[in-house]
Amino acid sequence: AGYVGWEAQPLPKPDEPDLIERLDDLDLRNDSDVPDVPPSIDSTPEILRRALSGLSARWKNWWIRGILTLAMISVFFLIIYMGSFMLMLLVLSIQVKCFHEIITIGYRVYHSYDLPWFRSLSWYFLLCVNYFFYGETVADYFGTFVQRREQLQFLIRYHRFISFALYLAGFCMFVLSLVKKHYRLQFYMFAWTHVTLLITVTQSHLVIQNLFEGMIWFLVPISSVICNDIAAYIFGFFFGRTPLIKLSPKKTWEGFIGGGISTVVFGFIFSYFLAQHQYFVCPVEYKSETNRFVTECEPLELFQMKKYSVPLLLRSVLGWETVNMYPFQMHSVALSTFASLIGPFGGFFASGFKRAFKIKDFADTIPGHGGIMDRFDCQYLMATFVHVYITSFIRGPNPSKLLKQLLVLQPEQQLNVYNTLKSHLVEKGILQPSLRG
Amino acid sequence: HAWRPGSLSLFKLQESESENKLDGETASDSESKSEFGGSLPVPTSDDTPEVLNRALSNLSSRWKNWWVRGILTLAMITFFFIIIYLGPMVLMMIVMCVQIKCFHEIITIGYNVYHSYDLPWFRTLSWYFLLCVNYFFYGETVTDYFFTLVQREEPLRILSKYHRFISFALYLTGFCMFVLSLVKKHYRLQFYMFGWTHVTLLIVVTQSHLIIHNLFEGMIWFIVPISCVICNDIMAYMFGFFFGRTPLIKLSPKKTWEGFIGGFFATVLFGLLLSYVMSGYRCFTCPVEFNNDTNSFTVDCEPSELFQLQEYNIPLVLQSVVGWKTLRMYPFQIHSIALSTFASLIGPFGGFFASGFKRAFKIKDFANTIPGHGGIMDRFDCQYLMATFVNVYIASFIRGPNPSKLIQQFLTLRPDQQLHIFNTLKAHLVDKGMLGSLEDA
């Protein structure tokens, strides 16, 4: 019933100013020309429905949400147990599903069902951009694997050129597919696809890069955001009084502040436990001999216990003089603070988006929770923040990537670089000067 | 009724008449008409300067238009030469100004389409995002090319060390301001404008920064691609004018296959000649460097192999035709063929994209900045993909990574990482036979 709207209107003629002004009033200003989404089908699985048929509607909803939350958390733990490679695949599938959800919304808004090229072109662009990013980042980590195979060498060397050529092919297909009566629609969908790619694909690749730094850099941020979500909800439920922002009327200041403090505490404690295990702390490496991923290393300073003197203020409160902490826990405070302060803005952005396009949820994938995007909306900015944080404060450039670039240089250049490096290292005392000088 | 007689050529008049016919029977176009308030194209005001108007007042409207376009074309080309003469720094400024003007033009179109006049935050936010993205890109470029200068000055050093973090924080502030500025009845409009701003930034700012990267490689990498695109434009027009018969694509009815193919050959030839002339001069072929002692830009270097004359054997097939056995050419001329080919084959797709865009949003030109030619974007629409292509081409085929940049990155690593890399490099060099195997560890 919601779709009938505009198609039934008579076409405006340019020399009928009254009609134009009336249509002007009815335009985007009031968000009123967006077709309403048909009510969502209840896709709760049959077993749950039978089990909960006796409860009232409100409690039933609670139980469904609760059960699904536990299910999702269990899946999360299972995947962590299975290792980094599975996590990478999980991130990739989530990315593809998020892309699909947003594109479907775009189709619905723009009635683009009758432009079959668009499905193909959107998926093609997704493929291109993923190919580009995977080639740039993941190939670095598989360095030894790649060195052995000739065809892969060719692909790596001309990677940018190949990716660009693929993208260009898609661009030309788009231009050739422009149909006379649908120009504007097609340009909208083109832009929609690109913005979606910008949001979902870049974020997912930053998540994977963080993951390869060490699983702790993947787990702590994501858990902090989830914890903030749940804690803010609980605090809001019990103590909520003053609304936070008009955009999301259910959020309250009490929930925001309570959630923030509990997230910082949670992050602090959680990182204490994770920092003890090499499995979480070590960068993921690919060992060519065993053809597997290993996480074994000498833990960085960051993950070694140190004694910190408690500031005088807190000494009286806590009664301790010094405390044994991992330096990483200080960083976790920064991560949790970001998750609590700025993470919610990602949620507000998604709420605004849903109101703008008059949808209740992004999709119906998870019963009671909506689509995958609904679960990940607060994570938008977190992955980028963690990545920027790591590159700015934790470590410098990636040594293996640097090595790869060195090996690609011309031999004379390599010799020059070698001599420069040697003199530098000797100067710093890292290298013993040779007898030959 | 929307077109002022006398400000168009006959060709454009025919095109606009077919556009004005209300043929939008489908939901998409009727929706777009209602969104755009009746599909009235904005009438272009004739802002040819007064002096030209008087000089050409007695000619017929068709020839007047020709003369206006011709004079402005010559003016722009002269301007181009002057800027080249003034050096890389001025070129960089010009690229930046062009970028800002293009951004402004596209954003204005977005405003017109979405009636966003009454959302004052948007102007501010769009310009703020432009500033953030430019800061990020310029910071990365400046850090690479001005490394020694940056290391000397303490505030610059801190800014460059935490550059990504600062840029991200600035962007985040803009993002939060956007979320806080969402107004109840205008959500969709605001999201559209947000998306529009980001796509525009993606197109305009990335291209302009790739142009600047190409420029720093050597002015020839800036001049030859841009000239090839301009030449292709002009040549395709001429060939189409004299020999044009079969239309090329429904999107631009004025383009013809004869123009396309003729323009292609003419551009390749032009590229070969231009690169022959330019490869002889150091000021064009040398990478731009910043000299710390004199605090200025220098273009002085030993020309790379690419810019040294070499003898090539002409294939037997052509020997009988041309009558020479060998030919002295610069290797760069071979690369120029690749660049010209791209400019002629794929460059026009950028133009079609812009034509489609203009039809989609029912505008004749992006703006009225240049009389007879439209806005700055109209002149640069074919250049969209060229800058990216040249950059990718250079990175893939011409040179690898920059050695001095690698050394800089090396110096920021930890000592054990430095040692590891050093030893691996040494082993590699010994392997290749570049180093005697008697080197100590």
GROMACS .gro file of N, CA and C in nm, chain A residues 185-274:
model
  270
  185LEU      N    1   1.822   0.847  -1.184
  185LEU     CA    2   1.821   0.727  -1.102
  185LEU      C    3   1.955   0.656  -1.106
  186GLN      N    4   2.007   0.642  -1.227
  186GLN     CA    5   2.132   0.568  -1.241
  186GLN      C    6   2.247   0.640  -1.171
  187PHE      N    7   2.250   0.774  -1.182
  187PHE     CA    8   2.356   0.846  -1.113
  187PHE      C    9   2.342   0.834  -0.963
  188TYR      N   10   2.215   0.838  -0.914
  188TYR     CA   11   2.194   0.821  -0.770
  188TYR      C   12   2.245   0.686  -0.723
  189MET      N   13   2.210   0.581  -0.800
  189MET     CA   14   2.252   0.448  -0.758
  189MET      C   15   2.403   0.435  -0.764
  190PHE      N   16   2.465   0.499  -0.864
  190PHE     CA   17   2.610   0.494  -0.876
  190PHE      C   18   2.674   0.556  -0.752
  191ALA      N   19   2.622   0.674  -0.714
  191ALA     CA   20   2.677   0.741  -0.597
  191ALA      C   21   2.647   0.661  -0.471
  192TRP      N   22   2.526   0.605  -0.462
  192TRP     CA   23   2.488   0.526  -0.345
  192TRP      C   24   2.585   0.409  -0.329
  193THR      N   25   2.612   0.341  -0.442
  193THR     CA   26   2.705   0.228  -0.437
  193THR      C   27   2.842   0.273  -0.385
  194HIS      N   28   2.891   0.387  -0.439
  194HIS     CA   29   3.023   0.430  -0.398
  194HIS      C   30   3.031   0.469  -0.253
  195VAL      N   31   2.929   0.538  -0.203
  195VAL     CA   32   2.934   0.577  -0.062
  195VAL      C   33   2.928   0.453   0.026
  196THR      N   34   2.843   0.357  -0.014
  196THR     CA   35   2.835   0.233   0.063
  196THR      C   36   2.969   0.161   0.065
  197LEU      N   37   3.034   0.155  -0.052
  197LEU     CA   38   3.165   0.092  -0.057
  197LEU      C   39   3.261   0.163   0.037
  198LEU      N   40   3.258   0.295   0.032
  198LEU     CA   41   3.346   0.374   0.117
  198LEU      C   42   3.326   0.338   0.263
  199ILE      N   43   3.201   0.326   0.303
  199ILE     CA   44   3.175   0.297   0.444
  199ILE      C   45   3.210   0.153   0.478
  200THR      N   46   3.151   0.057   0.406
  200THR     CA   47   3.165  -0.082   0.451
  200THR      C   48   3.301  -0.142   0.419
  201VAL      N   49   3.351  -0.121   0.298
  201VAL     CA   50   3.472  -0.194   0.262
  201VAL      C   51   3.595  -0.139   0.334
  202THR      N   52   3.607  -0.006   0.343
  202THR     CA   53   3.724   0.047   0.411
  202THR      C   54   3.724   0.006   0.558
  203GLN      N   55   3.607   0.016   0.622
  203GLN     CA   56   3.602  -0.024   0.762
  203GLN      C   57   3.642  -0.169   0.781
  204SER      N   58   3.588  -0.256   0.695
  204SER     CA   59   3.617  -0.398   0.717
  204SER      C   60   3.765  -0.427   0.696
  205HIS      N   61   3.829  -0.355   0.603
  205HIS     CA   62   3.971  -0.381   0.584
  205HIS      C   63   4.056  -0.328   0.697
  206LEU      N   64   4.010  -0.217   0.755
  206LEU     CA   65   4.083  -0.169   0.871
  206LEU      C   66   4.067  -0.267   0.987
  207VAL      N   67   3.948  -0.327   0.998
  207VAL     CA   68   3.929  -0.427   1.103
  207VAL      C   69   4.026  -0.543   1.084
  208ILE      N   70   4.041  -0.586   0.959
  208ILE     CA   71   4.131  -0.699   0.934
  208ILE      C   72   4.276  -0.660   0.962
  209GLN      N   73   4.312  -0.537   0.928
  209GLN     CA   74   4.449  -0.495   0.958
  209GLN      C   75   4.474  -0.489   1.107
  210ASN      N   76   4.374  -0.442   1.181
  210ASN     CA   77   4.389  -0.442   1.326
  210ASN      C   78   4.404  -0.584   1.377
  211LEU      N   79   4.325  -0.674   1.317
  211LEU     CA   80   4.329  -0.813   1.359
  211LEU      C   81   4.468  -0.871   1.342
  212PHE      N   82   4.531  -0.838   1.230
  212PHE     CA   83   4.663  -0.894   1.205
  212PHE      C   84   4.769  -0.835   1.298
  213GLU      N   85   4.742  -0.718   1.355
  213GLU     CA   86   4.832  -0.663   1.455
  213GLU      C   87   4.837  -0.751   1.578
  214GLY      N   88   4.727  -0.818   1.603
  214GLY     CA   89   4.716  -0.897   1.726
  214GLY      C   90   4.569  -0.903   1.757
  215MET      N   91   4.518  -1.020   1.793
  215MET     CA   92   4.373  -1.033   1.813
  215MET      C   93   4.319  -0.940   1.920
  216ILE      N   94   4.407  -0.900   2.012
  216ILE     CA   95   4.359  -0.813   2.119
  216ILE      C   96   4.311  -0.679   2.064
  217TRP      N   97   4.375  -0.636   1.952
  217TRP     CA   98   4.335  -0.510   1.892
  217TRP      C   99   4.202  -0.522   1.819
  218PHE      N  100   4.159  -0.643   1.800
  218PHE     CA  101   4.029  -0.667   1.737
  218PHE      C  102   3.923  -0.689   1.844
  219LEU      N  103   3.961  -0.767   1.947
  219LEU     CA  104   3.863  -0.804   2.047
  219LEU      C  105   3.825  -0.690   2.140
  220VAL      N  106   3.926  -0.619   2.190
  220VAL     CA  107   3.896  -0.518   2.291
  220VAL      C  108   3.806  -0.406   2.235
  221PRO      N  109   3.836  -0.351   2.116
  221PRO     CA  110   3.745  -0.246   2.068
  221PRO      C  111   3.603  -0.295   2.044
  222ILE      N  112   3.591  -0.412   1.980
  222ILE     CA  113   3.456  -0.460   1.951
  222ILE      C  114   3.379  -0.488   2.079
  223SER      N  115   3.446  -0.551   2.174
  223SER     CA  116   3.378  -0.579   2.301
  223SER      C  117   3.342  -0.451   2.373
  224SER      N  118   3.429  -0.350   2.366
  224SER     CA  119   3.397  -0.224   2.433
  224SER      C  120   3.270  -0.163   2.376
  225VAL      N  121   3.257  -0.169   2.243
  225VAL     CA  122   3.136  -0.111   2.183
  225VAL      C  123   3.012  -0.189   2.224
  226ILE      N  124   3.024  -0.322   2.222
  226ILE     CA  125   2.909  -0.405   2.260
  226ILE      C  126   2.873  -0.379   2.406
  227CYS      N  127   2.977  -0.374   2.490
  227CYS     CA  128   2.954  -0.350   2.633
  227CYS      C  129   2.887  -0.215   2.654
  228ASN      N  130   2.933  -0.115   2.579
  228ASN     CA  131   2.874   0.017   2.593
  228ASN      C  132   2.726   0.016   2.556
  229ASP      N  133   2.696  -0.055   2.447
  229ASP     CA  134   2.557  -0.071   2.404
  229ASP      C  135   2.473  -0.128   2.518
  230ILE      N  136   2.518  -0.242   2.571
  230ILE     CA  137   2.439  -0.313   2.672
  230ILE      C  138   2.433  -0.233   2.801
  231ALA      N  139   2.550  -0.180   2.845
  231ALA     CA  140   2.553  -0.108   2.972
  231ALA      C  141   2.469   0.019   2.965
  232ALA      N  142   2.477   0.091   2.852
  232ALA     CA  143   2.398   0.214   2.838
  232ALA      C  144   2.249   0.180   2.842
  233TYR      N  145   2.213   0.067   2.781
  233TYR     CA  146   2.074   0.025   2.781
  233TYR      C  147   2.027  -0.006   2.922
  234ILE      N  148   2.111  -0.079   2.996
  234ILE     CA  149   2.072  -0.119   3.132
  234ILE      C  150   2.064   0.003   3.223
  235PHE      N  151   2.164   0.090   3.217
  235PHE     CA  152   2.162   0.211   3.299
  235PHE      C  153   2.043   0.297   3.264
  236GLY      N  154   2.016   0.306   3.133
  236GLY     CA  155   1.902   0.386   3.090
  236GLY      C  156   1.771   0.327   3.139
  237PHE      N  157   1.765   0.194   3.140
  237PHE     CA  158   1.643   0.127   3.181
  237PHE      C  159   1.612   0.154   3.327
  238PHE      N  160   1.720   0.149   3.411
  238PHE     CA  161   1.694   0.163   3.555
  238PHE      C  162   1.694   0.307   3.601
  239PHE      N  163   1.787   0.389   3.545
  239PHE     CA  164   1.801   0.524   3.597
  239PHE      C  165   1.766   0.632   3.497
  240GLY      N  166   1.721   0.592   3.376
  240GLY     CA  167   1.708   0.690   3.270
  240GLY      C  168   1.603   0.796   3.295
  241ARG      N  169   1.645   0.923   3.280
  241ARG     CA  170   1.549   1.030   3.303
  241ARG      C  171   1.560   1.139   3.196
  242THR      N  172   1.678   1.196   3.176
  242THR     CA  173   1.693   1.309   3.081
  242THR      C  174   1.731   1.258   2.942
  243PRO      N  175   1.651   1.295   2.840
  243PRO     CA  176   1.683   1.245   2.706
  243PRO      C  177   1.813   1.306   2.654
  244LEU      N  178   1.879   1.228   2.571
  244LEU     CA  179   2.012   1.266   2.525
  244LEU      C  180   2.005   1.348   2.398
  245ILE      N  181   1.933   1.297   2.300
  245ILE     CA  182   1.932   1.363   2.169
  245ILE      C  183   1.796   1.337   2.105
  246LYS      N  184   1.744   1.436   2.034
  246LYS     CA  185   1.610   1.420   1.977
  246LYS      C  186   1.604   1.305   1.876
  247LEU      N  187   1.720   1.276   1.819
  247LEU     CA  188   1.724   1.176   1.714
  247LEU      C  189   1.687   1.038   1.765
  248SER      N  190   1.735   1.003   1.883
  248SER     CA  191   1.704   0.874   1.943
  248SER      C  192   1.639   0.898   2.077
  249PRO      N  193   1.508   0.904   2.082
  249PRO     CA  194   1.441   0.942   2.208
  249PRO      C  195   1.464   0.844   2.321
  250LYS      N  196   1.504   0.720   2.288
  250LYS     CA  197   1.521   0.623   2.396
  250LYS      C  198   1.652   0.640   2.471
  251LYS      N  199   1.747   0.714   2.414
  251LYS     CA  200   1.876   0.728   2.482
  251LYS      C  201   1.867   0.837   2.587
  252THR      N  202   1.935   0.814   2.700
  252THR     CA  203   1.932   0.913   2.807
  252THR      C  204   2.073   0.944   2.852
  253TRP      N  205   2.087   1.060   2.918
  253TRP     CA  206   2.218   1.101   2.968
  253TRP      C  207   2.269   1.004   3.075
  254GLU      N  208   2.177   0.955   3.159
  254GLU     CA  209   2.220   0.861   3.264
  254GLU      C  210   2.278   0.736   3.201
  255GLY      N  211   2.211   0.689   3.095
  255GLY     CA  212   2.261   0.570   3.025
  255GLY      C  213   2.397   0.597   2.963
  256PHE      N  214   2.409   0.717   2.904
  256PHE     CA  215   2.533   0.753   2.836
  256PHE      C  216   2.650   0.753   2.933
  257ILE      N  217   2.631   0.823   3.046
  257ILE     CA  218   2.743   0.837   3.139
  257ILE      C  219   2.771   0.706   3.210
  258GLY      N  220   2.664   0.639   3.255
  258GLY     CA  221   2.683   0.510   3.321
  258GLY      C  222   2.748   0.410   3.229
  259GLY      N  223   2.701   0.407   3.104
  259GLY     CA  224   2.759   0.316   3.007
  259GLY      C  225   2.905   0.347   2.984
  260GLY      N  226   2.938   0.477   2.978
  260GLY     CA  227   3.076   0.516   2.955
  260GLY      C  228   3.169   0.467   3.064
  261ILE      N  229   3.129   0.490   3.188
  261ILE     CA  230   3.216   0.450   3.299
  261ILE      C  231   3.232   0.299   3.305
  262SER      N  232   3.118   0.228   3.289
  262SER     CA  233   3.129   0.082   3.297
  262SER      C  234   3.210   0.026   3.181
  263THR      N  235   3.204   0.091   3.065
  263THR     CA  236   3.284   0.041   2.952
  263THR      C  237   3.433   0.057   2.980
  264VAL      N  238   3.470   0.170   3.039
  264VAL     CA  239   3.612   0.190   3.069
  264VAL      C  240   3.660   0.084   3.167
  265VAL      N  241   3.578   0.060   3.270
  265VAL     CA  242   3.616  -0.042   3.369
  265VAL      C  243   3.625  -0.180   3.304
  266PHE      N  244   3.524  -0.209   3.221
  266PHE     CA  245   3.522  -0.339   3.152
  266PHE      C  246   3.646  -0.356   3.064
  267GLY      N  247   3.678  -0.251   2.987
  267GLY     CA  248   3.794  -0.259   2.897
  267GLY      C  249   3.922  -0.283   2.975
  268PHE      N  250   3.931  -0.214   3.087
  268PHE     CA  251   4.049  -0.225   3.172
  268PHE      C  252   4.068  -0.369   3.219
  269ILE      N  253   3.958  -0.426   3.270
  269ILE     CA  254   3.967  -0.561   3.325
  269ILE      C  255   3.988  -0.664   3.214
  270PHE      N  256   3.913  -0.645   3.105
  270PHE     CA  257   3.920  -0.740   2.993
  270PHE      C  258   4.060  -0.745   2.934
  271SER      N  259   4.122  -0.628   2.917
  271SER     CA  260   4.255  -0.628   2.857
  271SER      C  261   4.358  -0.687   2.952
  272TYR      N  262   4.330  -0.677   3.084
  272TYR     CA  263   4.421  -0.741   3.180
  272TYR      C  264   4.426  -0.890   3.154
  273PHE      N  265   4.306  -0.949   3.130
  273PHE     CA  266   4.304  -1.093   3.109
  273PHE      C  267   4.362  -1.132   2.973
  274LEU      N  268   4.330  -1.055   2.871
  274LEU     CA  269   4.376  -1.093   2.738
  274LEU      C  270   4.527  -1.076   2.722
   0.00000   0.00000   0.00000
